[in-house]
Coordinates of C-alpha atoms in Angstrom, one line a residue:
M63 CA -69.8 -7.5 -213.1
Q64 CA -68.9 -6.9 -209.3
L65 CA -65.8 -7.8 -210.2
K66 CA -65.0 -5.5 -213.1
L67 CA -66.2 -2.9 -211.2
L68 CA -63.7 -3.4 -208.6
I69 CA -60.7 -3.5 -210.6
P70 CA -60.8 -0.1 -211.8
C71 CA -61.7 1.1 -208.2
L72 CA -57.9 -0.2 -206.8
T73 CA -56.4 1.2 -209.8
V74 CA -57.5 4.7 -209.4
C75 CA -56.9 4.4 -205.3
S76 CA -53.5 3.2 -206.2
I77 CA -52.5 5.7 -208.5
V78 CA -54.7 8.3 -205.3
C79 CA -52.5 6.6 -202.7
L80 CA -48.8 7.1 -204.5
A81 CA -49.6 10.5 -205.3
G82 CA -50.0 11.1 -201.6
C83 CA -47.0 9.3 -200.7
T84 CA -44.6 11.3 -202.6
Q85 CA -46.0 14.7 -200.6
M86 CA -45.7 12.4 -197.4
P87 CA -43.3 14.3 -195.3
Q88 CA -39.2 12.5 -195.1
Q89 CA -39.6 10.3 -191.8
S90 CA -36.4 10.9 -189.4
L91 CA -33.3 8.7 -189.6
P92 CA -32.6 7.5 -186.1
I93 CA -28.9 8.6 -186.3
T94 CA -26.9 11.8 -185.0
I95 CA -23.7 13.5 -186.8
A96 CA -20.7 14.6 -185.3
V97 CA -17.5 16.7 -186.7
T98 CA -14.2 16.3 -185.4
P99 CA -12.4 18.5 -184.2
Q100 CA -15.6 20.1 -183.2
V101 CA -13.2 23.5 -182.5
A102 CA -10.0 24.0 -183.9
A103 CA -8.0 27.4 -184.8
V104 CA -6.2 27.8 -188.4
S105 CA -4.5 31.3 -189.8
T106 CA -6.4 33.2 -192.8
G107 CA -5.6 31.2 -196.1
Q108 CA -4.6 27.6 -194.1
T109 CA -6.4 24.6 -194.3
V110 CA -7.8 22.4 -191.3
Q111 CA -9.4 18.4 -192.4
L112 CA -12.4 17.8 -190.8
M113 CA -14.2 14.5 -190.1
A114 CA -17.8 13.6 -190.1
S115 CA -18.8 10.8 -188.3
I116 CA -22.8 9.1 -188.2
T117 CA -24.1 7.2 -184.8
N118 CA -27.0 4.8 -185.2
T119 CA -29.0 6.0 -181.9
T120 CA -30.5 2.8 -181.9
S121 CA -27.4 0.4 -182.1
G122 CA -25.1 2.7 -180.9
T123 CA -22.9 2.1 -183.9
A124 CA -20.8 4.7 -185.4
F125 CA -19.3 5.1 -188.8
A126 CA -17.4 7.5 -190.9
A127 CA -19.2 9.4 -193.1
T128 CA -18.3 8.9 -197.0
T129 CA -19.1 11.0 -200.0
N130 CA -19.2 8.0 -202.2
N131 CA -22.2 5.9 -200.4
D132 CA -25.4 7.9 -200.6
Q133 CA -26.1 5.5 -197.7
T134 CA -24.1 7.4 -195.6
G135 CA -23.1 10.3 -196.9
V136 CA -23.2 14.2 -196.1
N137 CA -22.8 17.7 -197.4
W138 CA -20.2 20.3 -196.1
S139 CA -20.9 24.1 -195.8
A140 CA -19.2 26.7 -194.3
S141 CA -20.3 30.3 -193.2
E142 CA -17.0 31.5 -194.5
G143 CA -14.4 30.3 -196.1
S144 CA -14.8 26.9 -198.7
V145 CA -15.2 23.2 -197.9
D146 CA -14.4 20.4 -200.4
S147 CA -16.7 16.9 -200.3
Q148 CA -13.3 15.4 -198.3
G149 CA -14.3 18.0 -195.4
N150 CA -10.8 20.0 -196.4
Y151 CA -11.8 23.5 -194.7
T152 CA -9.9 26.3 -196.6
A153 CA -10.4 29.5 -194.3
P154 CA -10.8 32.4 -196.2
S155 CA -8.0 35.8 -196.9
G156 CA -8.3 38.5 -195.5
S157 CA -7.2 41.4 -192.7
Q158 CA -10.2 40.7 -189.9
S159 CA -10.2 37.3 -187.7
T160 CA -13.3 35.7 -186.7
V161 CA -15.3 32.8 -186.3
V162 CA -16.3 30.2 -188.8
S163 CA -19.4 27.4 -188.6
V164 CA -18.6 24.5 -190.9
T165 CA -21.5 22.2 -191.0
A166 CA -21.8 18.8 -192.2
T167 CA -25.4 17.4 -193.4
S168 CA -26.8 14.1 -193.7
K169 CA -27.7 13.5 -197.6
L170 CA -30.9 10.9 -196.9
D171 CA -32.5 13.3 -193.7
H172 CA -31.4 17.2 -194.2
T173 CA -32.5 17.9 -190.7
K174 CA -29.3 15.7 -189.1
S175 CA -26.3 17.9 -189.0
G176 CA -23.1 18.1 -187.0
T177 CA -20.7 21.6 -186.9
A178 CA -17.3 22.5 -186.2
T179 CA -16.5 26.0 -184.8
I180 CA -13.3 27.2 -186.6
H181 CA -11.3 30.1 -185.5
V182 CA -9.6 31.9 -188.1
V183 CA -6.9 34.3 -186.9
V184 CA -4.8 37.1 -188.9
P185 CA -1.4 36.7 -188.0
G186 CA 0.2 39.2 -185.5
Q187 CA 2.6 41.8 -186.3
V188 CA 5.8 42.6 -184.4
S189 CA 7.3 46.1 -184.6
S190 CA 9.9 48.2 -182.4
T191 CA 9.4 50.6 -179.6
A192 CA 11.1 53.0 -177.9
N193 CA 13.4 50.6 -176.2
N194 CA 16.0 49.0 -178.4
Q195 CA 15.8 45.5 -176.6
V196 CA 11.2 45.4 -176.2
A197 CA 9.4 44.3 -179.0
Q198 CA 5.6 45.2 -179.5
Y199 CA 3.6 42.0 -180.3
S200 CA -0.1 42.9 -181.8
I201 CA -2.4 40.2 -182.5
A202 CA -6.3 40.2 -182.7
P203 CA -8.2 36.9 -181.8
G204 CA -11.4 37.4 -183.0
A205 CA -13.4 35.9 -179.8
A206 CA -12.8 35.9 -176.4
A207 CA -9.2 34.5 -175.2
K208 CA -5.7 35.1 -173.3
V209 CA -3.0 36.0 -175.2
S210 CA 1.1 35.2 -174.6
V211 CA 4.0 35.5 -176.7
R212 CA 6.9 32.9 -176.5
F213 CA 9.9 33.8 -177.5
G214 CA 13.9 32.7 -177.6
L215 CA 16.7 32.4 -180.0
D216 CA 15.0 29.5 -181.8
T217 CA 11.8 28.1 -182.8
N218 CA 11.7 26.3 -179.4
Y219 CA 11.2 29.8 -177.6
G220 CA 12.0 29.1 -173.9
L221 CA 10.6 32.4 -172.7
T222 CA 7.2 33.5 -172.2
T223 CA 5.2 36.7 -171.5
W224 CA 2.0 36.8 -169.2
N225 CA -1.2 36.4 -170.3
Q226 CA -3.3 38.8 -171.4
P227 CA -7.1 38.9 -172.1
S228 CA -9.0 40.2 -175.3
A229 CA -12.4 40.0 -175.8
S230 CA -12.2 39.7 -179.7
D231 CA -10.0 42.7 -180.5
A232 CA -6.8 43.4 -180.8
V233 CA -4.3 42.8 -178.0
T234 CA -0.7 44.6 -177.2
L235 CA 2.2 42.8 -175.5
L236 CA 5.5 44.2 -174.9
V237 CA 8.2 41.0 -175.2
A238 CA 11.7 42.2 -172.6
G239 CA 13.9 39.7 -171.8
M240 CA 16.1 39.7 -174.7
K241 CA 19.6 40.3 -175.2
A242 CA 21.1 43.1 -177.2
N243 CA 21.9 43.0 -180.9
T244 CA 20.4 39.4 -181.1
A245 CA 17.7 37.8 -183.4
Y246 CA 14.9 36.4 -181.6
H247 CA 11.7 34.4 -182.7
M248 CA 8.5 34.6 -181.2
A249 CA 5.1 33.8 -181.8
A250 CA 2.0 34.6 -179.8
L251 CA -0.1 31.2 -178.2
V252 CA -3.6 32.5 -178.3
Q253 CA -6.2 30.3 -175.5
F254 CA -9.7 31.0 -176.6
D255 CA -12.6 30.4 -173.8
D256 CA -13.8 27.3 -175.5
G257 CA -10.4 25.8 -174.8
T258 CA -8.9 26.0 -178.3
Q259 CA -5.2 26.5 -178.8
F260 CA -4.0 28.5 -181.6
T261 CA -0.1 29.2 -182.0
D262 CA 0.8 32.3 -184.8
V263 CA 2.9 31.8 -187.2
D264 CA 6.8 32.5 -186.2
H265 CA 8.0 36.0 -186.1
T266 CA 11.9 37.4 -186.2
F267 CA 12.3 40.6 -184.0
T268 CA 16.3 41.8 -183.8
T269 CA 17.1 43.7 -180.7
G270 CA 19.5 47.0 -180.7
E271 CA 22.3 47.9 -178.7
V272 CA 21.9 48.9 -174.9
E273 CA 20.9 52.3 -174.7
I274 CA 23.9 54.9 -174.5
P275 CA 26.4 51.3 -174.2
S276 CA 29.9 53.3 -173.1
Q277 CA 27.6 54.4 -170.0
A278 CA 26.0 51.2 -168.8
P279 CA 27.4 49.5 -165.5
T280 CA 30.6 46.6 -166.5
V281 CA 28.4 43.6 -164.7
V282 CA 30.1 40.4 -164.0
A283 CA 27.6 37.1 -162.9
T284 CA 29.3 33.8 -161.6
T285 CA 27.7 30.7 -160.5
T286 CA 29.7 28.2 -158.0
P287 CA 30.5 25.3 -159.6
G288 CA 27.7 22.3 -158.9
M289 CA 25.2 25.1 -157.3
T290 CA 22.1 26.3 -158.7
P291 CA 20.9 29.6 -158.3
Q292 CA 17.1 30.9 -158.0
S293 CA 15.9 31.3 -161.3
G294 CA 14.5 34.6 -162.6
V295 CA 16.5 37.8 -163.5
E296 CA 18.1 40.6 -161.8
L297 CA 16.9 44.2 -161.0
L298 CA 19.7 46.6 -160.3
D299 CA 18.8 50.2 -158.9
L300 CA 22.1 51.8 -159.4
A301 CA 23.1 54.6 -157.6
N302 CA 25.5 57.4 -158.8
G303 CA 26.8 58.3 -162.1
V304 CA 24.9 57.5 -165.0
A305 CA 22.1 55.8 -162.6
R306 CA 19.7 53.6 -164.9
P307 CA 17.9 51.3 -163.3
T308 CA 19.0 47.8 -165.3
I309 CA 17.8 44.1 -165.4
T310 CA 20.3 41.6 -166.2
D311 CA 20.1 38.0 -166.6
L312 CA 22.0 35.5 -163.9
N313 CA 25.3 35.2 -166.2
G314 CA 25.3 39.5 -166.1
N315 CA 23.5 40.1 -170.0
I316 CA 21.9 43.6 -170.0
L317 CA 18.6 42.5 -170.9
W318 CA 16.7 45.9 -170.4
A319 CA 17.5 49.6 -168.7
Y320 CA 15.1 52.4 -168.5
I321 CA 17.3 55.6 -169.9
Q322 CA 14.3 59.0 -169.5
V323 CA 15.7 59.5 -166.0
P324 CA 15.1 63.0 -165.2
N325 CA 18.4 65.2 -165.0
G326 CA 20.2 65.0 -162.1
T327 CA 18.3 62.2 -160.1
I328 CA 19.0 58.4 -159.5
A329 CA 15.8 55.7 -158.9
E330 CA 15.2 55.0 -155.4
P331 CA 13.6 52.5 -156.0
I332 CA 12.0 50.8 -158.9
K333 CA 9.4 48.2 -158.5
L334 CA 7.6 46.0 -160.8
L335 CA 3.8 46.4 -160.1
P336 CA 0.8 43.8 -160.8
N337 CA -0.3 45.6 -164.0
G338 CA 3.5 44.6 -165.3
H339 CA 4.7 48.2 -165.6
F340 CA 7.3 49.4 -162.9
L341 CA 6.7 52.5 -160.4
I342 CA 9.9 54.4 -160.0
N343 CA 10.7 57.3 -157.7
F344 CA 13.9 59.7 -158.9
S345 CA 15.3 61.9 -156.7
N346 CA 19.1 63.7 -156.5
G347 CA 20.3 61.5 -154.1
I348 CA 21.7 64.2 -152.0
Q349 CA 18.9 65.5 -149.9
D350 CA 15.9 63.5 -149.4
G351 CA 13.0 64.0 -151.8
A352 CA 14.9 67.0 -153.3
D353 CA 14.0 67.0 -156.8
S354 CA 11.5 64.0 -156.6
E355 CA 9.4 62.3 -159.4
L356 CA 7.6 59.4 -159.2
Q357 CA 6.7 57.9 -162.3
E358 CA 4.9 54.6 -163.6
V359 CA 6.4 53.6 -167.4
D360 CA 6.0 50.3 -169.3
L361 CA 8.8 48.3 -170.7
A362 CA 8.9 50.3 -173.5
G363 CA 9.5 53.3 -171.4
T364 CA 6.1 55.3 -171.9
V365 CA 5.3 57.2 -168.9
I366 CA 1.9 55.8 -167.8
W367 CA 1.6 59.0 -165.1
Q368 CA 4.1 60.9 -162.8
M369 CA 4.0 63.0 -159.7
T370 CA 6.7 65.8 -159.3
A371 CA 7.2 67.0 -155.6
A372 CA 5.2 70.3 -156.3
D373 CA 2.3 67.9 -157.5
L374 CA 2.4 66.1 -154.6
N375 CA 1.9 69.3 -152.3
K376 CA -0.9 70.5 -154.5
A377 CA -2.4 67.0 -154.1
L378 CA -1.9 67.7 -150.1
A379 CA -3.6 71.0 -150.0
A380 CA -6.7 69.6 -151.6
A381 CA -6.5 66.6 -149.2
T382 CA -9.3 66.2 -146.4
C383 CA -7.2 63.7 -144.5
A384 CA -6.0 64.3 -141.3
G385 CA -2.9 65.3 -140.9
C386 CA -2.3 66.6 -144.7
N387 CA -2.1 70.0 -144.7
I388 CA 1.7 69.8 -144.3
T389 CA 4.2 70.9 -147.2
V390 CA 6.9 68.2 -148.0
V391 CA 10.5 68.3 -149.7
G392 CA 9.5 65.7 -151.9
T393 CA 9.2 61.3 -152.4
H394 CA 12.6 59.4 -151.3
H395 CA 13.7 55.6 -150.9
D396 CA 10.8 53.5 -150.9
F397 CA 7.1 52.8 -151.4
A398 CA 4.6 50.2 -150.9
T399 CA 2.3 48.8 -153.3
L400 CA -1.0 47.7 -151.8
P401 CA -3.5 44.8 -153.0
N402 CA -6.5 47.6 -153.3
G403 CA -4.0 49.6 -155.9
H404 CA -2.9 52.3 -153.6
V405 CA 1.2 53.2 -152.9
V406 CA 2.1 54.4 -149.5
V407 CA 5.3 56.7 -150.0
I408 CA 7.9 58.0 -148.2
A409 CA 8.2 61.8 -148.0
A410 CA 10.9 64.0 -146.5
T411 CA 9.3 67.2 -144.5
Q412 CA 10.9 69.9 -141.8
Q413 CA 10.7 71.1 -139.0
V414 CA 12.3 74.0 -136.9
V415 CA 13.4 72.6 -133.8
A416 CA 15.3 75.4 -131.2
G417 CA 16.6 76.8 -134.1
T418 CA 17.8 74.1 -136.0
T419 CA 16.0 72.5 -139.4
V420 CA 15.3 69.2 -138.7
T421 CA 14.5 66.6 -141.7
G422 CA 12.1 63.9 -140.8
D423 CA 9.6 62.1 -143.0
V424 CA 5.9 60.9 -143.5
L425 CA 4.1 58.4 -144.8
I426 CA 1.4 59.2 -147.2
D427 CA -1.0 56.5 -148.8
L428 CA -2.3 57.8 -152.2
D429 CA -5.6 56.2 -153.7
Q430 CA -5.3 54.8 -157.2
N431 CA -6.1 58.2 -158.6
H432 CA -3.1 59.6 -156.8
N433 CA -5.1 61.2 -154.4
P434 CA -3.6 61.4 -150.5
V435 CA -6.0 59.8 -148.1
W436 CA -4.3 59.2 -145.2
L437 CA -0.9 60.4 -143.4
W438 CA 1.8 59.4 -140.8
N439 CA 4.2 62.2 -139.3
E440 CA 6.9 61.3 -137.6
F441 CA 7.2 64.5 -135.7
D442 CA 4.0 63.6 -134.1
H443 CA 5.2 59.7 -132.8
L444 CA 8.6 59.5 -132.3
D445 CA 10.9 61.7 -129.8
I446 CA 12.5 64.5 -131.4
N447 CA 15.4 64.0 -128.3
R448 CA 16.3 60.8 -129.4
R449 CA 19.4 61.2 -131.8
P450 CA 21.3 58.5 -132.4
F451 CA 23.1 59.0 -135.8
M452 CA 23.5 62.1 -138.4
Y453 CA 21.3 64.7 -136.3
P454 CA 19.6 66.6 -137.7
D455 CA 18.7 64.3 -140.9
W456 CA 17.1 63.3 -137.8
T457 CA 15.2 59.8 -139.4
H458 CA 16.1 59.3 -143.1
T459 CA 13.2 56.7 -143.3
N460 CA 14.4 54.0 -146.3
A461 CA 11.7 51.6 -146.5
I462 CA 8.4 50.3 -146.0
R463 CA 6.4 47.0 -146.0
Y464 CA 2.8 46.4 -146.1
S465 CA 2.2 43.3 -143.6
A466 CA -0.6 41.4 -145.2
T467 CA -1.5 39.1 -142.3
D468 CA -3.0 42.4 -140.6
G469 CA -3.1 45.5 -142.7
S470 CA -0.2 47.3 -140.9
L471 CA 2.9 48.7 -141.9
L472 CA 6.8 48.6 -140.9
V473 CA 8.8 51.4 -141.4
S474 CA 12.8 51.1 -141.3
I475 CA 14.0 54.3 -140.5
R476 CA 17.9 54.2 -140.8
H477 CA 19.3 57.0 -138.6
Q478 CA 17.3 55.6 -135.2
N479 CA 18.5 52.2 -136.1
W480 CA 14.7 51.1 -135.8
I481 CA 12.0 49.1 -137.9
I482 CA 8.8 49.8 -136.3
K483 CA 5.6 48.8 -136.6
V484 CA 2.9 51.6 -137.4
D485 CA -1.4 51.0 -136.8
Y486 CA -2.2 51.5 -140.5
A487 CA -5.2 49.1 -140.3
N488 CA -5.3 49.2 -144.2
G489 CA -5.8 52.7 -144.1
L490 CA -8.3 53.0 -141.0
G491 CA -5.6 53.2 -138.3
S492 CA -4.3 54.8 -135.8
G493 CA -1.0 55.6 -136.7
D494 CA 0.1 55.0 -133.4
I495 CA 3.5 52.7 -133.3
L496 CA 2.9 49.1 -132.0
W497 CA 6.4 48.2 -131.3
H498 CA 10.5 49.6 -132.0
L499 CA 12.6 46.8 -133.1
G500 CA 16.2 47.2 -132.7
Y501 CA 18.8 48.8 -129.9
Q502 CA 16.6 50.2 -126.9
G503 CA 13.5 49.0 -128.4
D504 CA 10.6 46.7 -127.3
F505 CA 12.5 43.3 -127.8
T506 CA 14.5 41.0 -126.4
L507 CA 17.6 40.0 -128.3
V508 CA 17.9 36.0 -128.1
G509 CA 20.2 34.0 -129.8
G510 CA 23.1 37.0 -130.2
T511 CA 25.2 39.4 -128.3
D512 CA 22.9 42.9 -126.9
P513 CA 23.7 45.1 -128.0
T514 CA 26.3 44.4 -130.6
D515 CA 23.9 42.1 -133.0
W516 CA 21.1 44.6 -133.5
F517 CA 21.2 46.6 -136.7
Y518 CA 22.5 49.8 -137.3
A519 CA 21.9 52.1 -140.4
Q520 CA 19.8 49.2 -141.4
H521 CA 18.6 49.0 -145.2
G522 CA 16.4 46.7 -147.1
P523 CA 14.6 44.3 -144.6
S524 CA 11.6 41.8 -146.1
F525 CA 9.4 39.4 -144.5
A526 CA 11.2 35.8 -144.5
T527 CA 7.3 33.9 -144.1
A528 CA 4.2 34.0 -145.5
N529 CA 2.9 35.1 -142.1
T530 CA 3.7 38.7 -141.5
A531 CA 2.3 39.2 -137.9
G532 CA 2.3 37.2 -135.0
V533 CA 5.2 35.2 -135.0
F534 CA 7.0 35.4 -138.3
S535 CA 10.7 36.0 -139.6
L536 CA 12.1 39.5 -141.0
I537 CA 15.5 39.7 -142.7
V538 CA 17.4 43.1 -143.2
F539 CA 20.6 44.4 -144.5
D540 CA 22.6 45.7 -141.7
N541 CA 24.7 48.5 -142.9
G542 CA 26.7 48.5 -139.1
D543 CA 27.5 52.1 -139.4
D544 CA 27.0 53.6 -135.9
R545 CA 27.1 49.7 -134.4
V546 CA 27.3 50.0 -130.6
F547 CA 29.2 47.5 -128.5
P548 CA 28.8 46.2 -125.0
S549 CA 30.0 48.0 -122.2
G550 CA 34.1 47.2 -121.6
V551 CA 34.6 46.3 -125.2
T552 CA 36.6 48.6 -127.5
C553 CA 36.1 47.7 -131.4
G554 CA 38.9 48.0 -133.2
A555 CA 41.0 46.9 -130.4
A556 CA 43.4 43.7 -130.2
G557 CA 40.8 40.4 -129.5
A558 CA 38.0 42.6 -130.4
P559 CA 35.8 43.5 -133.5
P560 CA 36.2 45.2 -135.9
C561 CA 34.0 49.1 -135.3
L562 CA 32.6 49.1 -139.1
Y563 CA 31.3 45.5 -140.6
S564 CA 27.7 44.8 -142.3
T565 CA 25.6 41.9 -141.5
V566 CA 22.5 39.9 -142.7
P567 CA 20.5 38.6 -140.0
I568 CA 16.9 37.4 -140.0
F569 CA 15.2 37.5 -136.6
Q570 CA 12.0 35.4 -135.6
I571 CA 9.7 38.6 -134.1
D572 CA 7.4 37.1 -131.1
E573 CA 4.9 39.9 -131.3
T574 CA 3.5 39.0 -127.9
A575 CA 6.4 37.5 -126.2
K576 CA 8.5 40.4 -127.5
T577 CA 11.7 38.1 -128.7
A578 CA 13.4 38.7 -131.7
T579 CA 15.8 35.7 -131.9
L580 CA 18.6 35.3 -134.5
T581 CA 18.0 32.5 -136.8
F582 CA 20.4 33.6 -139.4
H583 CA 23.5 35.6 -139.0
G584 CA 25.4 36.2 -141.9
S585 CA 28.6 38.0 -142.8
P586 CA 29.1 39.7 -146.1
P587 CA 32.2 39.7 -147.5
Y588 CA 32.4 43.4 -147.7
Y589 CA 31.1 46.6 -145.2
S590 CA 29.1 48.4 -147.0
F591 CA 28.3 51.9 -145.6
F592 CA 25.3 52.4 -147.0
G593 CA 22.3 51.0 -149.3
G594 CA 21.6 47.3 -149.8
N595 CA 18.7 45.1 -149.5
A596 CA 18.1 41.0 -148.3
A597 CA 15.5 38.9 -149.1
V598 CA 14.9 35.2 -148.7
L599 CA 14.3 33.5 -152.1
A600 CA 11.6 31.3 -153.6
N601 CA 14.5 28.4 -153.5
G602 CA 14.7 29.4 -149.7
N603 CA 18.5 31.1 -150.2
I604 CA 19.3 34.5 -148.9
E605 CA 20.2 36.9 -151.5
Y606 CA 21.7 40.3 -150.5
C607 CA 23.1 43.6 -152.0
E608 CA 26.0 45.3 -150.6
A609 CA 25.2 48.9 -152.1
A610 CA 29.0 49.7 -151.8
G611 CA 31.0 46.5 -151.4
G612 CA 34.1 45.4 -152.7
P613 CA 37.8 46.3 -152.6
M614 CA 36.9 49.0 -155.0
A615 CA 34.9 52.6 -154.0
N616 CA 32.5 52.4 -157.2
Q617 CA 31.4 48.9 -156.5
G618 CA 28.2 46.6 -155.7
E619 CA 28.3 43.0 -154.7
I620 CA 25.4 40.8 -154.8
Y621 CA 25.5 37.3 -153.7
E622 CA 22.8 34.4 -153.4
V623 CA 24.3 32.3 -150.2
T624 CA 22.7 29.3 -148.3
Q625 CA 21.0 29.4 -145.4
G626 CA 22.5 27.6 -142.2
T627 CA 25.9 27.7 -140.0
N628 CA 28.1 26.6 -143.0
S629 CA 26.7 29.0 -145.6
Q630 CA 27.9 28.7 -149.2
V631 CA 27.8 31.3 -151.7
V632 CA 25.6 29.8 -154.5
W633 CA 26.0 33.2 -157.2
Q634 CA 27.4 36.5 -156.9
M635 CA 27.5 39.2 -159.5
Q636 CA 29.8 42.5 -159.4
V637 CA 28.7 45.9 -160.4
T638 CA 31.6 48.3 -161.2
G639 CA 31.6 51.7 -162.4
Q640 CA 28.0 52.7 -160.3
L641 CA 27.2 51.8 -156.7
T642 CA 24.1 49.7 -156.2
Y643 CA 21.4 50.7 -154.1
R644 CA 19.7 47.6 -154.7
G645 CA 19.7 44.6 -156.4
Q646 CA 16.4 42.2 -156.5
R647 CA 15.6 38.8 -158.1
M648 CA 12.8 39.2 -160.3
P649 CA 11.0 35.7 -161.6
S650 CA 10.8 37.7 -164.6
F651 CA 9.6 40.7 -166.6
Y652 CA 6.3 39.7 -165.9
P653 CA 4.1 39.3 -162.4
G654 CA 3.3 35.5 -162.1
V655 CA 5.9 34.5 -164.9
Q656 CA 8.6 32.3 -163.4
W657 CA 11.5 31.8 -165.9

C-alpha cells in the first residue's frame, strides 16, 4: 500500500521538477570571445574579413569559432552595414563617414560576445585651386584622427604633406610641391587615435602651367658628381623685374610661385610659418618701407590677413606701448616670427637732423592680433654721428634674428657694418644694446685680420649652432661694399687684395670674453654688392646666396659647400633674368616634414 502511494508521488514530483528546470536561467559558460582584427578601416561599400575565436577560461585553450558546429558557433551582427555567417563585413554605401560595431555572439551563451570597431570612411575628394600647381584634398575621417596626403608620380608616392588633426569632420589639406604640366597620384593616410590606419583610394591630379611662364626666371641647378646635397626644396626671394617668390626642387624645376604680388613691389622677405602659411613683406625695393604690405598667404595664394603701412600707422596711433607714438614709412627687408605667435617687423622711420631728412629703423613687436606691444627705435640707441656708409640712409637695417636661448634680438644694420644684440627679453626688455659685433664694435677678432676680415654692408646672418647665447656661432653673408683695410694697405694695388669682394664668415662668439673667432671664411666666386644670406644646413654644409653674383648683371647664384679649409661645391644654382635677394633651403613645403 505504501509502495503504490510512493510511485505516483515520484511521478508528479519529476514532472514538477522537469517543468521547473526548463524555466531556470541558462548557466554561463567559462568562455571569452575575441574578434580579430579588433579595429579596422575600410572605404564605404568595401568588405573586410573578421574572425572570431573562443577561449576556454578554465583551460586557456583557444579555438576558432565556426558556424557549422553548434558547440562553438557564433552569430554575427553589425550596427550598420551587413555581415554574413562567415564574418565577412560589408560597409554601408553612403556619403558620411561613420564608426560601426560588429559583434560575434556565442550561440550557446548569448551573454558572451566579442566586438570589432570598423571605421567606414567616405573616399576623399581632390580639386584644383587658384594656384595651377597646388591641389586641394578633402576627406572626413568620421572619428578623431590625423590626416596627411602622400603624393608622387606613381602609386609609390614618395612625398608627403604634414599631419593635420580632425575631430571627425572634414579636414582639407593643400598639396604642393608638384612640377608643372604633370600628372600626379595622391592618397590620404588617416591615422585614427585608436591606432587604426586607413589609406584612401588613389586619386590623380594634373598640374597646370607655371603662372605667367614667359616671365618665370630661368633656373639651372647642378649637383657635383659624387656629392649629395642637403635634401629639400629651394625658396627663391627674387628682387627685380617680375619678382615673384618662387620655390624649386634641387634640379631647378619650379614647384610653386606666388603671383598676387602688389604692383611695383618685391618680396623682402618670404618665410614659412609654423601654421604652414607664408608670411611675405612687400615694398617697392627703392625706398625702405615705401608701399609696404605685409601678407599672410596659404599655399593656394589665399590672403589670410594683410597690413599696409597705413594700417600699421593706425595701429601705432592706438597702441599704448612706450615709443609707439611715431609714424613709419612702412615695413621692409625682414621680420622675425616668435614662438608665442608674435612677429617682430623692421619699419623705416625718418627724422630731420641738421636740416637733412635721415632714415633710420624701428623694431615693432606685433602680437597675435597684429597690435603693436613693444617698440625699439634706432634713433634712441645709436650715435647719429656714426655714418660709415650711405648716409642719410643712416642704418638700412636688413635682418632680425630671435635668440631662443635668452629671448634677445640680433639686428643686422647694413649701413653701420654692425650686428647688434638688443635686450628684448621676450617683450619685457629695456631695449638697451648689449653689444656691437663688427668693425669698431665690442669684440676682438681672432683668427683673422682686423679690420679687413670683419663684415661690411652685410646681409642674412643666421645662427650656426643650436645655442644662441653665451658661446655660439653666427654665419653671415659679407657683401664687402665698404671694406676697411689695415693702415698702409691700398686695396687693388699690386700685391694687395682687391677692393671689392664678398666672403662668408662663421664667427664663434664668446659673449663673456668678447671674442669673435673665425672658424670658417668662405670665398664666393663673385662679388655681390647687395642682398644674399648664409646658413649652416642640417647636413653640416653651408649654403649661401649671392644676390647679384655671376658674370651677368642680372643673375643670382646659390651655392652649397662643405666646411673646412678645402671647401668643395656640392650643389649650385644659377637664376638668370632676375636678382635673388635670398635663397633658402627648406626641408619641404610643410613644417616638420623633411623631403
